[in-house]
Coordinates of C-alpha atoms and ligand atoms in Angstrom, one line a residue:
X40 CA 51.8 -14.4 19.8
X41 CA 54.2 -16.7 21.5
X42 CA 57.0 -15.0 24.2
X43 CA 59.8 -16.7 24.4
X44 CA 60.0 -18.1 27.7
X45 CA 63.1 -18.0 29.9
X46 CA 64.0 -21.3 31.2
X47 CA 65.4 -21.1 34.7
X48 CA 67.5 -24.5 34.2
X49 CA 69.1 -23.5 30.9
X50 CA 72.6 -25.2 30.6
X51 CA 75.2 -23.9 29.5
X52 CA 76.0 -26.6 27.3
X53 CA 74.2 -29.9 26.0
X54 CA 76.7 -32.3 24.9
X55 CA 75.5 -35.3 22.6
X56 CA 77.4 -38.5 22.1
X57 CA 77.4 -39.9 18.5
X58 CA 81.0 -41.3 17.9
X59 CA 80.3 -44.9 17.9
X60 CA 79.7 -47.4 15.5
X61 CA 76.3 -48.6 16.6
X62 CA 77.7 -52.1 14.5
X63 CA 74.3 -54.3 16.1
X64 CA 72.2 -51.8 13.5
X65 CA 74.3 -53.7 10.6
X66 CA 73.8 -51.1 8.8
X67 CA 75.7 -48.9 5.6
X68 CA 73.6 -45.8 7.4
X69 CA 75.7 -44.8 11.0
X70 CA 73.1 -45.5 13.4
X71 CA 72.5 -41.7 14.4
X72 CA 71.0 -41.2 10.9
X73 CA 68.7 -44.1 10.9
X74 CA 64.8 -42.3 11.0
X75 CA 62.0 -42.5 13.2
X76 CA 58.7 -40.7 12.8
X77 CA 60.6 -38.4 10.0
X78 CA 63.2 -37.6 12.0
X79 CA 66.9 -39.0 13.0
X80 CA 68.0 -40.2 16.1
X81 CA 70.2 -37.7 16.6
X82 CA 68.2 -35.0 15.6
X83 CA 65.4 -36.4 17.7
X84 CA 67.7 -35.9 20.9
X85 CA 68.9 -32.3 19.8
X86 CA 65.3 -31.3 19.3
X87 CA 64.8 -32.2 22.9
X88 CA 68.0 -30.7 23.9
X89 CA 66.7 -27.8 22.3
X90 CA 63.8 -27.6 24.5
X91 CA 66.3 -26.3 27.6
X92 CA 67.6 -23.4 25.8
X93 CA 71.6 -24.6 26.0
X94 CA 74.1 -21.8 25.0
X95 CA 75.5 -24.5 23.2
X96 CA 74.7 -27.9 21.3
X97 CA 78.0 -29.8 20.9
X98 CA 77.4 -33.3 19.2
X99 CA 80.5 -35.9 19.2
X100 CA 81.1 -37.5 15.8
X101 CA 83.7 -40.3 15.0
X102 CA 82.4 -43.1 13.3
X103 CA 81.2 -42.1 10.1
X104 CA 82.1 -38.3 10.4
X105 CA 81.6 -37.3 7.0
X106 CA 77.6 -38.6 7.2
X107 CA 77.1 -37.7 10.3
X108 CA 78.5 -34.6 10.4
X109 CA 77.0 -33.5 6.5
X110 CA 73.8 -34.7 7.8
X111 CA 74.1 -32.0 11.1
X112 CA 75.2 -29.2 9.3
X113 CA 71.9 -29.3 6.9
X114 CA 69.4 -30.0 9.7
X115 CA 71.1 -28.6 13.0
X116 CA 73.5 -25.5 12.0
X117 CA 73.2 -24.5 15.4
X118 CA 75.0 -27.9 16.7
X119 CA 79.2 -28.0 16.7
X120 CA 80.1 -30.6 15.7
X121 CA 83.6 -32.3 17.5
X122 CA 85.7 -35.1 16.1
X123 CA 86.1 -38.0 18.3
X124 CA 88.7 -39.7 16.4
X125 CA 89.2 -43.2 18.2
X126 CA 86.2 -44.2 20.6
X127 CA 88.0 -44.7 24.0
X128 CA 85.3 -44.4 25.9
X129 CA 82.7 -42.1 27.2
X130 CA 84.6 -39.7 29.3
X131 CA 87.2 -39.5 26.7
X132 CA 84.5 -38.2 24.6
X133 CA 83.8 -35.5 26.9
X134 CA 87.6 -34.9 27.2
X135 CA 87.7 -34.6 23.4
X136 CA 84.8 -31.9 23.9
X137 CA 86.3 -29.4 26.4
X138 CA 89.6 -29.7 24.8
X139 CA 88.4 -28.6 21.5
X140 CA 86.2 -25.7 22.9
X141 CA 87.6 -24.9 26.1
X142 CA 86.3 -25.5 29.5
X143 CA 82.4 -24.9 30.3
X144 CA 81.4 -22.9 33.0
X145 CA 78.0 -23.7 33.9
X146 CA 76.1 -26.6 33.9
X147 CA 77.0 -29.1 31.0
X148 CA 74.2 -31.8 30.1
X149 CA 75.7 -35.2 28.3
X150 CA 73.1 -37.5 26.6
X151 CA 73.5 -39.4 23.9
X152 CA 72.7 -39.3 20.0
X153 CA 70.7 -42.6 20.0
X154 CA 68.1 -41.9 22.4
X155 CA 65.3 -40.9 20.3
X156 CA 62.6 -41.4 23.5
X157 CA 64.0 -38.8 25.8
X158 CA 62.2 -35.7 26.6
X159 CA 62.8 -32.2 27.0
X160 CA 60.4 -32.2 30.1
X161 CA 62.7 -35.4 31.8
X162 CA 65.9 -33.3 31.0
X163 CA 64.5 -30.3 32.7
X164 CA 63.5 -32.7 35.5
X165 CA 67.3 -33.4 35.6
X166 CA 68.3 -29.7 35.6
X167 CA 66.0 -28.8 38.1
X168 CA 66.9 -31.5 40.1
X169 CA 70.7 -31.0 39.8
X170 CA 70.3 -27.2 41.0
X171 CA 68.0 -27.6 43.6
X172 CA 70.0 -30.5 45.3
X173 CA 73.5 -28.3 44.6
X174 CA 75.0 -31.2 43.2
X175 CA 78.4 -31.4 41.2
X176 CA 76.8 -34.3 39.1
X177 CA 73.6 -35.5 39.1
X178 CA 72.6 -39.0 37.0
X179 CA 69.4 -39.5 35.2
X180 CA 68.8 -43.2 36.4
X181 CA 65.6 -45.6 36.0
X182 CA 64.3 -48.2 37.0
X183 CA 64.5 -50.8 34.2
X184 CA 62.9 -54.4 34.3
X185 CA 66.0 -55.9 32.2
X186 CA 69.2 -54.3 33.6
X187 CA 71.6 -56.6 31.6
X188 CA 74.3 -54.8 29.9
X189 CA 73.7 -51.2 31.9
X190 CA 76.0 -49.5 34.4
X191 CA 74.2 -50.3 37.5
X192 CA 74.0 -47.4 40.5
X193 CA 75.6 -48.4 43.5
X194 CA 74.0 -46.6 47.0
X195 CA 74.9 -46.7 50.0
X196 CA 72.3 -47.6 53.0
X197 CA 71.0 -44.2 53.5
X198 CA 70.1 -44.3 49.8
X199 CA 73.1 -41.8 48.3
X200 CA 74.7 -42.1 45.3
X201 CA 78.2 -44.1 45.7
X202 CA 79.1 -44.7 42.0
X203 CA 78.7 -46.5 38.9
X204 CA 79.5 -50.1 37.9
X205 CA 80.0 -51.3 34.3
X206 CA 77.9 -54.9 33.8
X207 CA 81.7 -55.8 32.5
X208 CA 83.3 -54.4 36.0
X209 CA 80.1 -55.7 38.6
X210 CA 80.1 -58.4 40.9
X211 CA 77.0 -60.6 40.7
X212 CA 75.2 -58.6 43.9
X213 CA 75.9 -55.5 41.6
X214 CA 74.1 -56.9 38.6
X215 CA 71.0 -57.5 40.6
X216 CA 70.6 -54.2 41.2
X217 CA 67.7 -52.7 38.4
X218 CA 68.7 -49.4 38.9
X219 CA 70.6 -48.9 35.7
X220 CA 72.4 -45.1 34.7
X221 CA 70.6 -44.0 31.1
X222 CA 74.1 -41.9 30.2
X223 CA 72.7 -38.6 30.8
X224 CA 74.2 -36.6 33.4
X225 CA 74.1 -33.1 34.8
X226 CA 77.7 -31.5 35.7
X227 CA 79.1 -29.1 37.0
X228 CA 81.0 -27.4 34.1
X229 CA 84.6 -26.4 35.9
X230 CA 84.6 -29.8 38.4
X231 CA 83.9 -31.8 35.1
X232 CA 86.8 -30.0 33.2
X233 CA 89.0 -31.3 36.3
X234 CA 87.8 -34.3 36.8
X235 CA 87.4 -35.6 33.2
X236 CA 91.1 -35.7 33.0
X237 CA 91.9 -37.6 35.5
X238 CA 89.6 -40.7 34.7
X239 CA 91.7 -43.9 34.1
X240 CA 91.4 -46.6 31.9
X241 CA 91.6 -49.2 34.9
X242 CA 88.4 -51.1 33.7
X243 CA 87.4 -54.3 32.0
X244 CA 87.0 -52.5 28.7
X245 CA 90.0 -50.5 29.0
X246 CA 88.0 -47.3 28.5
X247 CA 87.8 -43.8 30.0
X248 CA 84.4 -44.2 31.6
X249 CA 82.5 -41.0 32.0
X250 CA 80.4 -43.3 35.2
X251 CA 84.4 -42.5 36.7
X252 CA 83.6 -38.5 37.0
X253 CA 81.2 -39.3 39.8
X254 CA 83.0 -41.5 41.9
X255 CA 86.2 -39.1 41.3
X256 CA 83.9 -36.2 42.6
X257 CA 82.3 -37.9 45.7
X258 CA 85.6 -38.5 47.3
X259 CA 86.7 -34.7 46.9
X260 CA 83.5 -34.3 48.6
X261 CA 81.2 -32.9 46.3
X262 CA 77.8 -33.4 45.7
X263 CA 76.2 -36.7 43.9
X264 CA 72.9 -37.1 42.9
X265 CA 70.5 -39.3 40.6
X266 CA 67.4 -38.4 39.6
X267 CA 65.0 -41.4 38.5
X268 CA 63.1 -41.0 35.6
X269 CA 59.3 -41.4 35.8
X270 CA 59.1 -43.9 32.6
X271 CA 62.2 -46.0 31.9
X272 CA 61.3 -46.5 28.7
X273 CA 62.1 -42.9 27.7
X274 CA 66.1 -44.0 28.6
X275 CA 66.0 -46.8 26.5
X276 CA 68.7 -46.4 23.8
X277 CA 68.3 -47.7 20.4
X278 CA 70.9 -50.1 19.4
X279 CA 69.5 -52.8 16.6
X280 CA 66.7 -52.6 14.2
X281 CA 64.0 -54.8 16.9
X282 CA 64.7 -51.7 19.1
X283 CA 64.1 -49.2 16.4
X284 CA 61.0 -50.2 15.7
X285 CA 60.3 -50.3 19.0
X286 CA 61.2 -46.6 19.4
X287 CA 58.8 -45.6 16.5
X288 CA 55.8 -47.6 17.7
X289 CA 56.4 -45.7 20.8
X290 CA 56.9 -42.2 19.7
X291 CA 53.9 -43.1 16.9
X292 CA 51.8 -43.7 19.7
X293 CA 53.1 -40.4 21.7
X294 CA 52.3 -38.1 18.5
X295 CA 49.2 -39.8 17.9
X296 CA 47.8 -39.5 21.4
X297 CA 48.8 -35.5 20.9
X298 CA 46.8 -35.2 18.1
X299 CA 44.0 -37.2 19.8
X300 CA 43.8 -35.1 23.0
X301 CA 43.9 -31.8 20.5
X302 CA 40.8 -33.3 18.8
X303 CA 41.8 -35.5 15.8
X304 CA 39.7 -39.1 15.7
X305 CA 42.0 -41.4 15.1
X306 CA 40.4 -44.9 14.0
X307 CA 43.1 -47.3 14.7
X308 CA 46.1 -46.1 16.0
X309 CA 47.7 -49.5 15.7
X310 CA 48.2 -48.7 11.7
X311 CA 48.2 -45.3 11.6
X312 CA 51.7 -43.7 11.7
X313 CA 52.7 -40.0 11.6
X314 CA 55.7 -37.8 11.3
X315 CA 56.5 -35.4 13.8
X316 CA 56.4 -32.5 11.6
X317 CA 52.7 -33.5 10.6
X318 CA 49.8 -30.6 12.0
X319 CA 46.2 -31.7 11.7
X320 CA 43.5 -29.7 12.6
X321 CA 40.6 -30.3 15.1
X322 CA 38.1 -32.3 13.7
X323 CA 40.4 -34.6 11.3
X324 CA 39.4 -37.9 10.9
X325 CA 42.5 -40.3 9.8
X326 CA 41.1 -43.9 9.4
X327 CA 43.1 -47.6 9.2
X328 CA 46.3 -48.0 7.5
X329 CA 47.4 -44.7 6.8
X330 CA 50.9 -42.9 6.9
X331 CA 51.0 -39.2 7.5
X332 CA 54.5 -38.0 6.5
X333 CA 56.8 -35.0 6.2
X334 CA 54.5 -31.7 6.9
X335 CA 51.8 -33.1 6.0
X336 CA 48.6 -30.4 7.5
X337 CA 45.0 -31.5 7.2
X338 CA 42.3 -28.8 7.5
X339 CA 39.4 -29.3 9.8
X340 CA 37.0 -32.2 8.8
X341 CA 39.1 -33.6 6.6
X342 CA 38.9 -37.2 6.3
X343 CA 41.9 -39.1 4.9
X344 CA 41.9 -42.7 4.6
X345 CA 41.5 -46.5 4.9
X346 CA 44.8 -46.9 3.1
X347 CA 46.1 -43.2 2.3
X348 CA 50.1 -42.5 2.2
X349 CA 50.2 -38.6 1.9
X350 CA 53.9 -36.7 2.3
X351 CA 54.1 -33.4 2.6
X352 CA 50.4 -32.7 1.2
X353 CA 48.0 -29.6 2.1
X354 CA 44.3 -31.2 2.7
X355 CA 41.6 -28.9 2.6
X356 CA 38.8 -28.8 5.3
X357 CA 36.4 -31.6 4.4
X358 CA 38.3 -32.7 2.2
X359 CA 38.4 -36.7 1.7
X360 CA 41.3 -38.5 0.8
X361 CA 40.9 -42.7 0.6
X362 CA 43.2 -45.1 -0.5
X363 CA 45.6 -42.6 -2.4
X364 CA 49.3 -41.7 -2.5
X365 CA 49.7 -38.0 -2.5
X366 CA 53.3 -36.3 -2.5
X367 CA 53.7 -32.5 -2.6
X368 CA 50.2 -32.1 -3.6
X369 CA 47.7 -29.3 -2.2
X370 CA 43.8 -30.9 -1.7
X371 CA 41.7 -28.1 -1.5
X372 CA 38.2 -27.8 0.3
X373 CA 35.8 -30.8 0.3
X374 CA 38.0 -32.2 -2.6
X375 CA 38.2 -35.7 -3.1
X376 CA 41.0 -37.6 -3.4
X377 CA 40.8 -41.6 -4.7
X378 CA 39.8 -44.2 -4.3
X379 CA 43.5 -45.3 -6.1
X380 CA 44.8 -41.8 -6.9
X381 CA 48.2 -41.0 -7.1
X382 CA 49.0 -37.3 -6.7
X383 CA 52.3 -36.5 -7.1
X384 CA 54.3 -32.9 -6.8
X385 CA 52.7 -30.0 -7.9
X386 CA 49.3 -31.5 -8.1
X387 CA 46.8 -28.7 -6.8
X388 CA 43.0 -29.6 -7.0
X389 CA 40.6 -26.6 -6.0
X390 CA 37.4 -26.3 -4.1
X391 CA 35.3 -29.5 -4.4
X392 CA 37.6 -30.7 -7.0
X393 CA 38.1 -35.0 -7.7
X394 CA 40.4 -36.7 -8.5
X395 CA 38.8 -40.2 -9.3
X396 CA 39.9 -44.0 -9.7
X397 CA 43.3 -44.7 -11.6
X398 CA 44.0 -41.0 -11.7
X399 CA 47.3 -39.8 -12.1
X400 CA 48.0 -36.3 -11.5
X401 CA 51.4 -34.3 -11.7
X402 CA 52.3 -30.5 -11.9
X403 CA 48.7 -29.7 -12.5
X404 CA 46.0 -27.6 -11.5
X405 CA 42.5 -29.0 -11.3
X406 CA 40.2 -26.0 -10.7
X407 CA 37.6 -25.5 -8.4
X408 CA 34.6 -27.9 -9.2
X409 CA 36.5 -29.6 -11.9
X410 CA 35.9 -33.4 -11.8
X411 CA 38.9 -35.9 -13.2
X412 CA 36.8 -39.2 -12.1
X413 CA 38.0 -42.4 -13.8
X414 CA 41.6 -43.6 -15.7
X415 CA 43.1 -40.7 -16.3
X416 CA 46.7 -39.0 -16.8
X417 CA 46.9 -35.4 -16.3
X418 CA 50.6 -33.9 -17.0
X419 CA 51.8 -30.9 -16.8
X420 CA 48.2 -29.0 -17.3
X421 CA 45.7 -25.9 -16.3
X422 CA 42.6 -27.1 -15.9
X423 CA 39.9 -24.0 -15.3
X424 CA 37.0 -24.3 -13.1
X425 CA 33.7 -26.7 -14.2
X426 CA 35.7 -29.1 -16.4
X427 CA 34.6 -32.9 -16.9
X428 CA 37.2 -34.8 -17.8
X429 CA 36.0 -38.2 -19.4
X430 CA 37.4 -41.9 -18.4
X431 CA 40.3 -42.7 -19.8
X432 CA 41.8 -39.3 -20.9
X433 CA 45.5 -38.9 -21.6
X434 CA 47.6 -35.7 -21.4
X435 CA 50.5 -36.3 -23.5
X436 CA 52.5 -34.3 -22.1
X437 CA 56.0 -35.8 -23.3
X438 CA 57.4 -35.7 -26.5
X439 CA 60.5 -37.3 -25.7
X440 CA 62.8 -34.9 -25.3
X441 CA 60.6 -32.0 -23.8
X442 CA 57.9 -31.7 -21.3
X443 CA 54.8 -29.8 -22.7
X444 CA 51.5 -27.6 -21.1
X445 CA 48.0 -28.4 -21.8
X446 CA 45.3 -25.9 -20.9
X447 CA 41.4 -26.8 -20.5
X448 CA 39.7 -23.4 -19.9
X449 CA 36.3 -23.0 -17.9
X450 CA 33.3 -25.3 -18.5
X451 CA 35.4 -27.5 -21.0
X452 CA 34.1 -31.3 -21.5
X453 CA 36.8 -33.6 -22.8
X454 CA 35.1 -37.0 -23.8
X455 CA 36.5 -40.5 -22.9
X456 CA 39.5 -41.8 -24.2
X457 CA 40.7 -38.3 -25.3
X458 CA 44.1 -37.8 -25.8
X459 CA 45.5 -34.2 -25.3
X460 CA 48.9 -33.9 -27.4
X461 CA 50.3 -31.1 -25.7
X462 CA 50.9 -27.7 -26.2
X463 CA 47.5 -27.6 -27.0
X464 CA 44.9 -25.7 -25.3
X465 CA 40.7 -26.5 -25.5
X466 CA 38.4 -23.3 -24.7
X467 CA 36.3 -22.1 -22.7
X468 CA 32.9 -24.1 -22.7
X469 CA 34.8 -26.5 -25.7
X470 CA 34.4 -30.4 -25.9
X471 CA 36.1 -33.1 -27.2
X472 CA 34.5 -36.0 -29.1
X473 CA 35.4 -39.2 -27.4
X474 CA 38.0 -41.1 -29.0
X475 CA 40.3 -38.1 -30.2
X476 CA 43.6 -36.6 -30.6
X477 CA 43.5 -33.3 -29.8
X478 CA 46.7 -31.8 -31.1
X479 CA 45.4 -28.5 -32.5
X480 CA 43.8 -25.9 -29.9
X481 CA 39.6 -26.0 -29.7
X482 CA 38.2 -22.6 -29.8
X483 CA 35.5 -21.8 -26.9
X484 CA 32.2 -23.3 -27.6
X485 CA 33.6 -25.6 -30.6
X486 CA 33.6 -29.4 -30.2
X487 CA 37.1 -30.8 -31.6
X488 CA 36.6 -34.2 -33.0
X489 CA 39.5 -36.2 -34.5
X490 CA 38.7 -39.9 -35.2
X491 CA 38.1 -42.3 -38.0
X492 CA 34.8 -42.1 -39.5
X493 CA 33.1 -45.6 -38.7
X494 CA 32.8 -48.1 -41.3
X495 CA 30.4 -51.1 -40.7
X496 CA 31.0 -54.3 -43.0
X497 CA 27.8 -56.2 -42.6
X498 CA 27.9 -59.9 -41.9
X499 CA 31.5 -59.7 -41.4
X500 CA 31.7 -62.5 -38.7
X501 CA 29.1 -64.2 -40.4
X502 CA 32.0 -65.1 -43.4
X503 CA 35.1 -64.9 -41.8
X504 CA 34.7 -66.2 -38.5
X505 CA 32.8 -68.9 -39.5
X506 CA 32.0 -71.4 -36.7
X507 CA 32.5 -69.3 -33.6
X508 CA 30.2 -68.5 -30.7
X509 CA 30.6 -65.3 -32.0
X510 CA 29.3 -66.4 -35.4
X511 CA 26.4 -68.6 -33.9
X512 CA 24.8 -65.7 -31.5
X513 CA 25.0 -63.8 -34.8
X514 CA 23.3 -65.9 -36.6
X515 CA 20.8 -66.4 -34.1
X516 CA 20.0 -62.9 -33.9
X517 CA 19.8 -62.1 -38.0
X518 CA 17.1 -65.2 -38.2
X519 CA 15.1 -63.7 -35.4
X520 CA 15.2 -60.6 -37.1
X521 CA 14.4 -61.9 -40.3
X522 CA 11.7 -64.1 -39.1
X523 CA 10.0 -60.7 -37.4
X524 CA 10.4 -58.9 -40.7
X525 CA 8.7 -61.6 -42.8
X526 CA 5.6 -62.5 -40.0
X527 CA 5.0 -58.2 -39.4
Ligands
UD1_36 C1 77.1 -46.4 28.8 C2 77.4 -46.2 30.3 C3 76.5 -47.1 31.1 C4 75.1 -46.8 30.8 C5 74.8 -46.9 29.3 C6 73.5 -46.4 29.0 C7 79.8 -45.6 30.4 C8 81.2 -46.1 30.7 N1 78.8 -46.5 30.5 O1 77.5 -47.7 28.5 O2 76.8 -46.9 32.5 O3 74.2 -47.6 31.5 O4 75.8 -46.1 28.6 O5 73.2 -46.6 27.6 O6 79.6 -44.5 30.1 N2 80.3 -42.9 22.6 C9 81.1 -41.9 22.0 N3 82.5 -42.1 22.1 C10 83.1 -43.1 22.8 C11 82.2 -44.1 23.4 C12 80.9 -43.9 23.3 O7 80.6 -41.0 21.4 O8 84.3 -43.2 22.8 C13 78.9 -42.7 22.5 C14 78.2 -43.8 21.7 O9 78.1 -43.5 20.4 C15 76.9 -44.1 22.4 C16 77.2 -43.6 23.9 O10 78.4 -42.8 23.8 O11 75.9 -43.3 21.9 C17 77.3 -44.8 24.8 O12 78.4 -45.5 24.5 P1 78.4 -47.1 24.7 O13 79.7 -47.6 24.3 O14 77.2 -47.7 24.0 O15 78.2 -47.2 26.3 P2 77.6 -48.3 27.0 O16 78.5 -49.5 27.1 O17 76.2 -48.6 26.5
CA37 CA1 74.7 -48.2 24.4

C-alpha cells in the first residue's frame, strides 16, 4: 500500500505558460497539444508539476484557447485554466494570473507548457534550493553548449545572481556567457504579486519580461538565486518539429532505460518506442522495431516482436506477439500472436490460443487452446475452447446493414475455406466440410457440408484447350498410362 508522502517543498502554486503561438511548429495543432511518448507537451510538464504536490495548477492559454483549453479540461481537471488574451510577454502572463485568481501566498513555481524534458526531481531541486537559500526568487539555469537565443544570467564576481539579459537586449560580452535562464523560477508569492506589476516594457521586444522580477527584487534587497540544473538537456524547450523529435528520442530512451533497470530486455532500444502509460512486467522481452502504445501491460515472459505495433493491448505471460498490430485486444497466457496478425478492439484470445498469418480478428473471443492459424476473418464471434479453424475461413459477419454473431462451441473443426454466414452457430465437437457456407446452425457432433457436388468431364482439356502446355502434359500422361495398361 502506497502512503502518500508529504512533500516538504510543496508550492503553493505551479504556474504553466502556454499562451503562445509556438508558429516555428507550422502547425494547425497549437504546439502544447503536439504528443510525445502518448502524452502532450503540456500535459507532460503538469505531470511533473504534479509530482510537488502544488495547491494549485494554473496553466496560461491564449493562442488557440478553445484547443488548448478543451484538451485540459478532459486530461487535467485539476489544472485552471487563465486566458492570456494578447501575448505581451512573460511577466504579463504571470500578471494575467494573479489578477484573475488573486495574489499567492507561498511559493509560486512558473515553467512552461513546452518543456516536455523537465522533471519533477529537478523542480524539487529548485524548491529545495529556493527555501534553503531564503531566496525571494530563485532561477533554474543551465549550462547549455548553444546559448543563442536564451536570456543569459548575468553574475557578479563573487558569483551572485545580478539579473537577466534578453539575447535581443545583450551586449556581445553578455552573449558569451553559456549560462542561459530555462524560464522556470521559484518566487516568493506576495514579492511576486508586487513586483510583477511594476515590470516595464523598456526592452527590445517591447515586452513585460518576467527575467525583470529578479532584477526589480535584488535592488529592494531581497534574495536572488539560481540553481543550475544537473543535465541541460532537461531545460530544453521544444519549439519546431527537429526539436520534437528530439524530445521523444530522449524521453523514449528515459522510459525505456526504466523498464530496463526494472528487468525488461530490451533488444534495440534504437527502434523500440514506448508510451509512458505502458507497464511491462519483469521478464518481457520486446525485440527490433516495435511501438508500445497507450496502456499497453505485458505479463512476465512475454515476448512481443520484431515488428509488433500493440496500443492499449493486455499480453499474457509468455505470450508471443511478432510482427502484428494489436489495438484494444487482450493476449492471454503463452498465446501467440502473428506472424501478420491484426487484432483489432475487442479481440480476446485465451490460454495458449493463436492467432496465425493473415488473421483478422475483431470483437471476438478465441477460447483457450483454440487455434485460428492461416487467412482468416473472424467477426464478431464466440469461439469455445479446442477449436481448429481451417485456412482461409470467413466469418461473414455483415449483412450490409447489420452486424451479426457467430458461435463455434467446444472442440468444433471448421474446414478451409469455410464461410460462416452469421447468426449461425456450429456445436459442440461439429465440423465443417471444407469449401462451405455455413448459414444454418450444425448440431454437436454433425459435420455441415454445403458445396457443389464435383463433376469431372474427362479429357476436357484434351478438346478444348487444344494445343496448350496444359494440353501436352495431359496427353503425355494419358499415353503413359495407356501404354502401362496395354504392356501389364
Ligand atoms: C524566455 C525568457 C528567456 C529564457 C527562455 C527559455 C523572458 C523574457 N525570457 O524567452 O530568458 O531563456 O524563455 O526558453 O521571459 N508565453 C506566454 N505568454 C506570453 C509570452 C510567452 O504564455 O505573453 C509563454 C510561451 O507560450 C512560452 C513561454 O512563455 O511557452 C516562453 O515564451 P517565449 O516568448 O518563447 O520566451 P523566450 O523568448 O523563449
Ligand atoms: Ca521559447
Amino acid at each position: 500500500m502506497s502512503v502518500p508522502r508529504p512533500n516538504p517543498v510543496s508550492p503553493a502554486a505551479v504556474i504553466v505558460l502556454a499562451a503562445g503561438e509556438g508558429t516555428r511548429m507550422k502547425s494547425q495543432t497549437p504546439k502544447v497539444l503536439h504528443e510525445v511518448c502518448g502524452r502532450t507537451l503540456v500535459d507532460h510538464m503538469l505531470a511533473a508539476a504534479r509530482e510537488l504536490d502544488p495547491a494549485q495548477l494554473v496553466v496560461v492559454i491564449g493562442h488557440a484557447r478553445e484547443l488548448v483549453g478543451g484538451h485540459l479540461a478532459e486530461t487535467s481537471p485539476d489544472a485552471r485554466a487563465v486566458v492570456q488574451r494578447e501575448q505581451r510577454g512573460t511577466g504579463h502572463a504571470v500578471r494575467t494570473v494573479l489578477e484573475e485568481v488573486g495574489t499567492i501566498a507561498g511559493t509560486v513555481l512558473v515553467t512552461y507548457g513546452d518543456t516536455p524534458l523537465l522533471r519533477g526531481e529537478t523542480l524539487a531541486g529548485l524548491l529545495v534550493r529556493h527555501a534553503e537559500d531564503g531566496n525571494a526568487v530563485t532561477v533554474l539555469t543551465a549550462e547549455v553548449p548553444a546559448p543563442t537565443g536564451y536570456g543569459r544570467i548575468i553574475r557578479d564576481e563573487a558569483g551572485a545572481v545580478l539579473e537577466i539579459v534578453e539575447e535581443k537586449d545583450a551586449t556581445p560580452a553578455q552573449r558569451a556567457l553559456r549560462e542561459i535562464n530555462s524560464g522556470v523560477y521559484a518566487f516568493d508569492g506576495l514579492l511576486l504579486a508586487d513586483a510583477v506589476k511594476r515590470v516595464s516594457t523598456d526592452n527590445a521586444q517591447g515586452e513585460e519580461y518576467l527575467t525583470d522580477v529578479l532584477s526589480i527584487l535584488r535592488e529592494e534587497g531581497h534574495r536572488v538565486g539560481a540553481h543550475v540544473a544537473a543535465d541541460y538537456v532537461e531545460v530544453e524547450g521544444v519549439n519546431d518539429r527537429v526539436q520534437l523529435a528530439f524530445a521523444r528520442k530522449v524521453l523514449n530512451r528515459r522510459l525505456l532505460e526504466a523498464h530496463m533497470r526494472a528487468g525488461v530486455t530490451v533488444v534495440d532500444p534504437e527502434s523500440v518506442w514506448v508510451d509512458v502509460q505502458v507497464t511491462l512486467e519483469p521478464d518481457v522481452t520486446v525485440f527490433q522495431n516495435t511501438q508500445l502504445r497507450g496502456a499497453t501491460h505485458a505479463e512476465t515472459g512475454a515476448e512481443i516482436g520484431p515488428g509488433a505495433t500493440l496500443t492499449d493491448t493486455r499480453v499474457g505471460p509468455g505470450a508471443k506477439v511478432r510482427n502484428a498490430v494489436c489495438e484494444s485486444a487482450v493476449i492471454g497466457p503463452e498465446a501467440q500472436v502473428g506472424p501478420y496478425a491484426y487484432l483489432r478492439p475487442g479481440a480476446e484470445l485465451g490460454v495458449r490460443a493463436k492467432a496465425g498469418t493473415f488473421v483478422e480478428i475483431k470483437n471476438s473471443t478465441v477460447g483457450d487452446r483454440s487455434k485460428v492459424p492461416h487467412l482468416t476473418y473472424v467477426g464478431d464471434a464466440t469461439l469455445g475452447v479446442d477449436v481448429n479453424v481451417g485456412a482461409s475461413t470467413v466469418f461473414v459477419n455483415y449483412d450490409g446493414v447489420d452486424k451479426h454473431r457467430t458461435t463455434v462451441r467446444d472442440g468444433a473443426f471448421i474446414g478451409c475455406d469455410t464461410s460462416l454466414v452469421a447468426p449461425v452457430t456450429v456445436g459442440d465437437g461439429a465440423y465443417t466440410a471444407a469449401g462451405s457456407v455455413i448459414n444454418e446452425d450444425v448440431p454437436p457432433g454433425a459435420i455441415g457440408v454445403a458445396r457443389a457436388r464435383q463433376r469431372t468431364i474427362e479429357k476436357w482439356v484434351l478438346r478444348r484447350r487444344a494445343g496448350t502446355k496444359s494440353a501436352a502434359a495431359a496427353q503425355k500422361a494419358l499415353a503413359e498410362q495407356e501404354q502401362q495398361e496395354s504392356g501389364t
